[in-house]
Structures are given as C-alpha cells and as structure tokens.
Coordinates of C-alpha atoms and ligand atoms in Angstrom, one line a residue:
X24 CA 34.4 9.4 34.6
X25 CA 36.6 8.2 31.7
X26 CA 36.9 4.5 30.3
X27 CA 39.7 3.2 28.6
X28 CA 39.2 -0.1 26.5
X29 CA 42.5 -2.7 26.5
X30 CA 43.2 -6.1 25.6
X31 CA 44.8 -8.8 28.0
X32 CA 48.4 -9.8 26.9
X33 CA 51.2 -7.5 25.4
X34 CA 49.4 -4.7 24.9
X35 CA 48.0 -3.8 28.8
X36 CA 51.4 -5.0 29.8
X37 CA 53.2 -2.2 27.7
X38 CA 50.7 0.2 28.6
X39 CA 51.0 0.3 31.9
X40 CA 53.6 2.7 31.7
X41 CA 52.5 4.9 29.6
X42 CA 48.9 5.0 32.5
X43 CA 51.9 5.4 35.1
X44 CA 52.7 8.6 33.1
X45 CA 49.7 9.8 33.2
X46 CA 49.3 9.2 37.0
X47 CA 47.3 6.3 36.6
X48 CA 48.0 2.9 38.0
X49 CA 45.1 0.1 37.5
X50 CA 44.9 -1.6 40.8
X51 CA 44.0 -4.9 39.5
X52 CA 46.3 -7.7 37.5
X53 CA 43.8 -9.1 34.5
X54 CA 45.7 -12.2 34.5
X55 CA 44.5 -12.7 37.7
X56 CA 41.0 -11.2 38.4
X57 CA 38.2 -12.6 36.3
X58 CA 36.6 -8.7 36.8
X59 CA 36.4 -7.2 33.4
X60 CA 35.4 -3.5 34.9
X61 CA 39.3 -2.8 36.5
X62 CA 39.4 0.1 39.0
X63 CA 42.7 2.8 38.9
X64 CA 43.9 4.8 41.9
X65 CA 42.1 7.3 40.0
X66 CA 38.3 7.4 41.0
X67 CA 37.3 8.9 37.5
X68 CA 38.8 6.4 35.6
X69 CA 38.3 2.9 35.2
X70 CA 40.3 0.3 32.5
X71 CA 37.7 -2.8 30.5
X72 CA 39.0 -5.7 29.8
X73 CA 38.2 -7.3 26.2
X74 CA 39.2 -9.1 23.1
X75 CA 41.3 -7.4 21.0
X76 CA 40.0 -7.2 18.0
X77 CA 36.6 -6.0 19.8
X78 CA 38.4 -2.7 21.4
X79 CA 37.8 -0.3 17.8
X80 CA 34.7 -1.3 18.7
X81 CA 34.1 -0.3 21.9
X82 CA 35.5 3.1 21.1
X83 CA 33.3 3.2 17.9
X84 CA 29.8 2.6 20.0
X85 CA 31.0 4.7 23.5
X86 CA 31.3 2.2 25.5
X87 CA 34.8 3.5 26.4
X88 CA 35.8 6.6 25.3
X89 CA 39.4 5.3 24.9
X90 CA 41.2 2.3 23.8
X91 CA 44.9 0.9 22.5
X92 CA 44.9 -1.3 19.6
X93 CA 46.8 -2.9 17.2
X94 CA 47.3 -1.6 13.4
X95 CA 46.8 -4.8 12.3
X96 CA 43.4 -4.6 13.9
X97 CA 42.3 -1.0 12.8
X98 CA 42.9 -2.3 9.4
X99 CA 40.8 -5.6 9.5
X100 CA 38.1 -3.6 11.7
X101 CA 38.0 0.0 9.7
X102 CA 39.2 3.2 11.4
X103 CA 35.4 4.8 10.6
X104 CA 34.4 7.5 13.8
X105 CA 37.6 7.0 15.6
X106 CA 40.3 9.8 16.1
X107 CA 43.8 8.4 16.5
X108 CA 45.7 10.6 18.0
X109 CA 48.8 9.0 18.7
X110 CA 51.0 5.6 16.9
X111 CA 52.6 4.4 21.0
X112 CA 54.9 2.8 19.6
X113 CA 53.9 -0.2 21.2
X114 CA 53.5 -4.1 20.8
X115 CA 55.8 -3.5 17.6
X116 CA 56.0 -6.2 15.1
X117 CA 55.2 -7.5 11.7
X118 CA 52.6 -9.3 9.5
X119 CA 54.2 -11.4 7.2
X120 CA 53.3 -13.8 4.5
X121 CA 55.0 -17.3 5.8
X122 CA 55.1 -21.0 3.9
X123 CA 56.5 -24.2 4.6
X124 CA 60.1 -24.1 4.2
X125 CA 60.1 -26.9 1.2
X126 CA 57.4 -24.9 -0.8
X127 CA 58.9 -22.6 -3.2
X128 CA 57.0 -19.3 -2.9
X129 CA 59.3 -17.7 -5.5
X130 CA 58.5 -19.6 -8.5
X131 CA 54.8 -20.0 -7.5
X132 CA 54.5 -16.3 -7.5
X133 CA 56.7 -16.3 -11.1
X134 CA 54.8 -19.6 -12.7
X135 CA 51.2 -17.3 -11.7
X136 CA 50.3 -19.9 -9.5
X137 CA 47.0 -19.4 -7.5
X138 CA 47.6 -19.8 -3.9
X139 CA 45.8 -20.6 -1.3
X140 CA 46.6 -18.5 2.3
X141 CA 45.1 -19.2 5.4
X142 CA 44.8 -15.9 8.0
X143 CA 42.6 -14.3 9.6
X144 CA 43.7 -11.1 8.2
X145 CA 41.3 -10.8 5.5
X146 CA 41.6 -7.7 4.0
X147 CA 45.2 -7.0 4.8
X148 CA 46.0 -10.3 2.7
X149 CA 43.4 -9.4 -0.2
X150 CA 45.1 -5.8 -0.4
X151 CA 48.4 -7.4 -0.2
X152 CA 48.1 -9.6 -3.0
X153 CA 45.8 -8.1 -5.3
X154 CA 48.8 -5.4 -5.1
X155 CA 51.5 -7.5 -6.2
X156 CA 48.8 -9.8 -8.6
X157 CA 48.5 -12.8 -7.4
X158 CA 45.6 -14.8 -7.6
X159 CA 44.9 -16.3 -4.0
X160 CA 41.9 -18.0 -2.4
X161 CA 41.5 -16.9 1.3
X162 CA 40.8 -19.4 4.0
X163 CA 39.7 -17.2 7.0
X164 CA 40.7 -18.2 10.7
X165 CA 40.7 -17.0 13.9
X166 CA 43.9 -18.4 15.6
X167 CA 47.0 -21.3 15.6
X168 CA 47.6 -20.0 11.3
X169 CA 50.5 -22.1 11.4
X170 CA 49.1 -25.0 11.4
X171 CA 47.1 -24.2 7.8
X172 CA 50.5 -25.4 5.6
X173 CA 51.2 -28.2 7.8
X174 CA 48.3 -30.1 7.3
X175 CA 47.9 -29.2 3.5
X176 CA 45.1 -27.0 3.8
X177 CA 47.2 -23.5 2.8
X178 CA 50.0 -23.0 0.9
X179 CA 51.0 -20.1 2.5
X180 CA 50.0 -17.8 6.0
X181 CA 49.3 -14.3 6.5
X182 CA 50.1 -13.7 10.2
X183 CA 52.2 -11.7 13.2
X184 CA 55.5 -12.5 13.2
X185 CA 57.3 -10.5 16.5
X186 CA 60.4 -12.8 17.4
X187 CA 60.3 -15.6 14.8
X188 CA 60.2 -18.3 17.4
X189 CA 56.4 -19.7 16.7
X190 CA 57.5 -19.9 12.8
X191 CA 61.1 -22.0 13.5
X192 CA 59.2 -24.4 15.6
X193 CA 56.4 -25.2 13.2
X194 CA 59.1 -24.9 10.5
X195 CA 57.5 -22.1 8.0
X196 CA 59.7 -19.3 6.6
X197 CA 59.0 -15.6 6.4
X198 CA 59.0 -15.2 2.4
X199 CA 57.2 -11.3 2.4
X200 CA 57.0 -8.8 5.2
X201 CA 53.8 -7.1 3.8
X202 CA 54.1 -4.3 6.9
X203 CA 55.3 -3.2 10.7
X204 CA 52.5 -2.7 13.3
X205 CA 52.3 -1.0 16.4
X206 CA 50.0 -0.2 18.5
X207 CA 47.4 3.3 18.9
X208 CA 45.8 5.0 21.1
X209 CA 42.2 5.1 19.4
X210 CA 39.5 8.2 20.9
X211 CA 36.0 8.6 20.4
X212 CA 35.0 12.0 18.4
X213 CA 32.2 12.5 20.5
X214 CA 34.1 11.7 24.1
X215 CA 36.9 14.3 23.0
X216 CA 34.1 17.1 22.5
X217 CA 32.6 16.3 25.7
X218 CA 35.6 15.4 27.7
X219 CA 38.1 17.0 26.6
X220 CA 40.1 18.9 29.0
X221 CA 40.4 15.0 31.1
X222 CA 41.1 13.3 27.3
X223 CA 43.8 15.7 26.7
X224 CA 45.3 15.3 29.8
X225 CA 45.9 11.2 29.0
X226 CA 46.5 12.7 25.4
X227 CA 49.5 14.8 26.4
X228 CA 50.9 12.4 28.9
X229 CA 51.0 9.3 26.8
X230 CA 52.8 11.4 24.1
X231 CA 55.0 13.0 26.4
X232 CA 55.9 9.3 27.8
X233 CA 56.3 8.2 24.2
X234 CA 58.8 11.5 23.6
X235 CA 56.7 13.5 21.4
Ligands
PRP22 C1 50.8 -14.1 17.5 C2 50.9 -14.9 16.1 C3 52.1 -15.7 15.9 C4 53.1 -15.3 17.5 C5 54.2 -14.9 16.6 O1 50.1 -15.2 18.4 O2 49.5 -14.7 15.6 O3 51.6 -17.3 16.6 O4 52.2 -13.7 18.1 O5 55.4 -14.4 17.4 P1 56.3 -15.0 17.7 O6 56.8 -14.7 16.0 O7 57.1 -14.2 18.8 O8 56.8 -16.3 17.6 P2 49.4 -14.4 19.2 O9 50.1 -14.9 20.7 O10 49.6 -13.2 19.4 O11 47.9 -15.3 19.8 P3 47.1 -15.3 18.6 O12 47.4 -16.8 18.1 O13 45.6 -14.8 19.1 O14 47.3 -14.2 17.7

C-alpha cells in the first residue's frame, strides 16, 4: 500500500492532475465527504486528508509514505528525515510583510524602531528580521493575521499573499517580499527504501508531468 498525505483546498486540487499523470484518480471529493482516508482507482494507493501543517509530521513518522506540502510549512516545521525530490511548482504564492496603508514602514525601519509583528510564520519571520537587523516582538497567530494591525495589536504581519485581494480588502499593503513559495513532494526515507519501485514510479510521473 502507498499512502499519500494531502491537505484540502488548493494543494489537493492542484495535485489531482499530477496524480492523473501517474495513473491515479482519487475516487472521493474531500470537500463533500467527511472521510479522512480516500480511495483511488489503484487498490494499493490511498490518500490521507490532513491539516496542511501536519503533512510533514505524517510523512516523518511514517503515517504516510509521501506528502505534498508548501515550502512555508517545511521551513516552519523543519524537514528533518524527509527526502524532498521535487519542487512541484503548484500552489504558488509568496510570503510578505504587510502593514496598514497609513503606517510608514520604511521610516520605522530606518529609525530602528522595535516592531510588533503578528504571524503564524514565527521561524521565517525571526530569521528574516534578524538578517535585516530589525528588532521585532513576534505574536503567534493561527489565522486571520490581517486583523492584528487593524485592531492595533501589531505594526505588521507576515503572511502568504497570492492575488493580494485579502490585503486589499483589509486596507493593508505589502512592504517586503520575503520569499516565493510553492509546494514540494516529500517522501519518508524508510518508505523510499522499502517501497522503492512504486514510489519511484510516482516521483517519475510527477517529474515528467511538470516537465522535469
Ligand atoms: C491565505 C493567507 C491570506 C490569503 C492570501 O489564507 O493567509 O489570508 O490566503 O490570498 P490572496 O492574496 O489571494 O487574497 P488561506 O486562505 O490559505 O487560509 P489560512 O488563513 O488558513 O492561511
């Protein structure tokens, strides 16, 4: 049995064509079903539906042989023990710093002000501001980061930006582009040895589907 861990939403949708290229079709829709283990047209391939931030954990501990997860999640979680054969170039976005449109970020940075930053990306934010020499107090949030500057809880946020619509709708502006994000294929190292042929087949099919 080959087990693949995926999160619902964009990663799931953008993975379906890759699976199809590997001859795998998921037989249930996670948006409609409450099932957490989805069957496929291949009796020996199944898909686990897990939280995006849990994908590396499932693969690391062998709950899944393979997983697809964002570069952001891997950087925050750490990628110890995970083999990362492919950047799938799906679910592309960026991690940025954003502030209220009336906050003068360049002059706060120039003055050496201490900034309060709300984010779920604590590790990425700590590294980014440390490299810039900006002192920050980080507030860990789990979602809806855009609210924090609006209610006076933070000067800035560090969050994913795709279309920019969420920032715009909340009167925030992007002031720093920290890094580009896309999703990676991660593989459990023991599974790669024990189930080499079927896992290699999937890696190769994904690679040729993305033109690599
Ligand atoms: C992400 C991110 C932003 C939004 C950005 O949230 O946290 O809120 O997408 O996208 P946009 O630039 O296209 O508006 P997501 O919907 O992934 O949910 P989350 O809050 O659970 O991270």
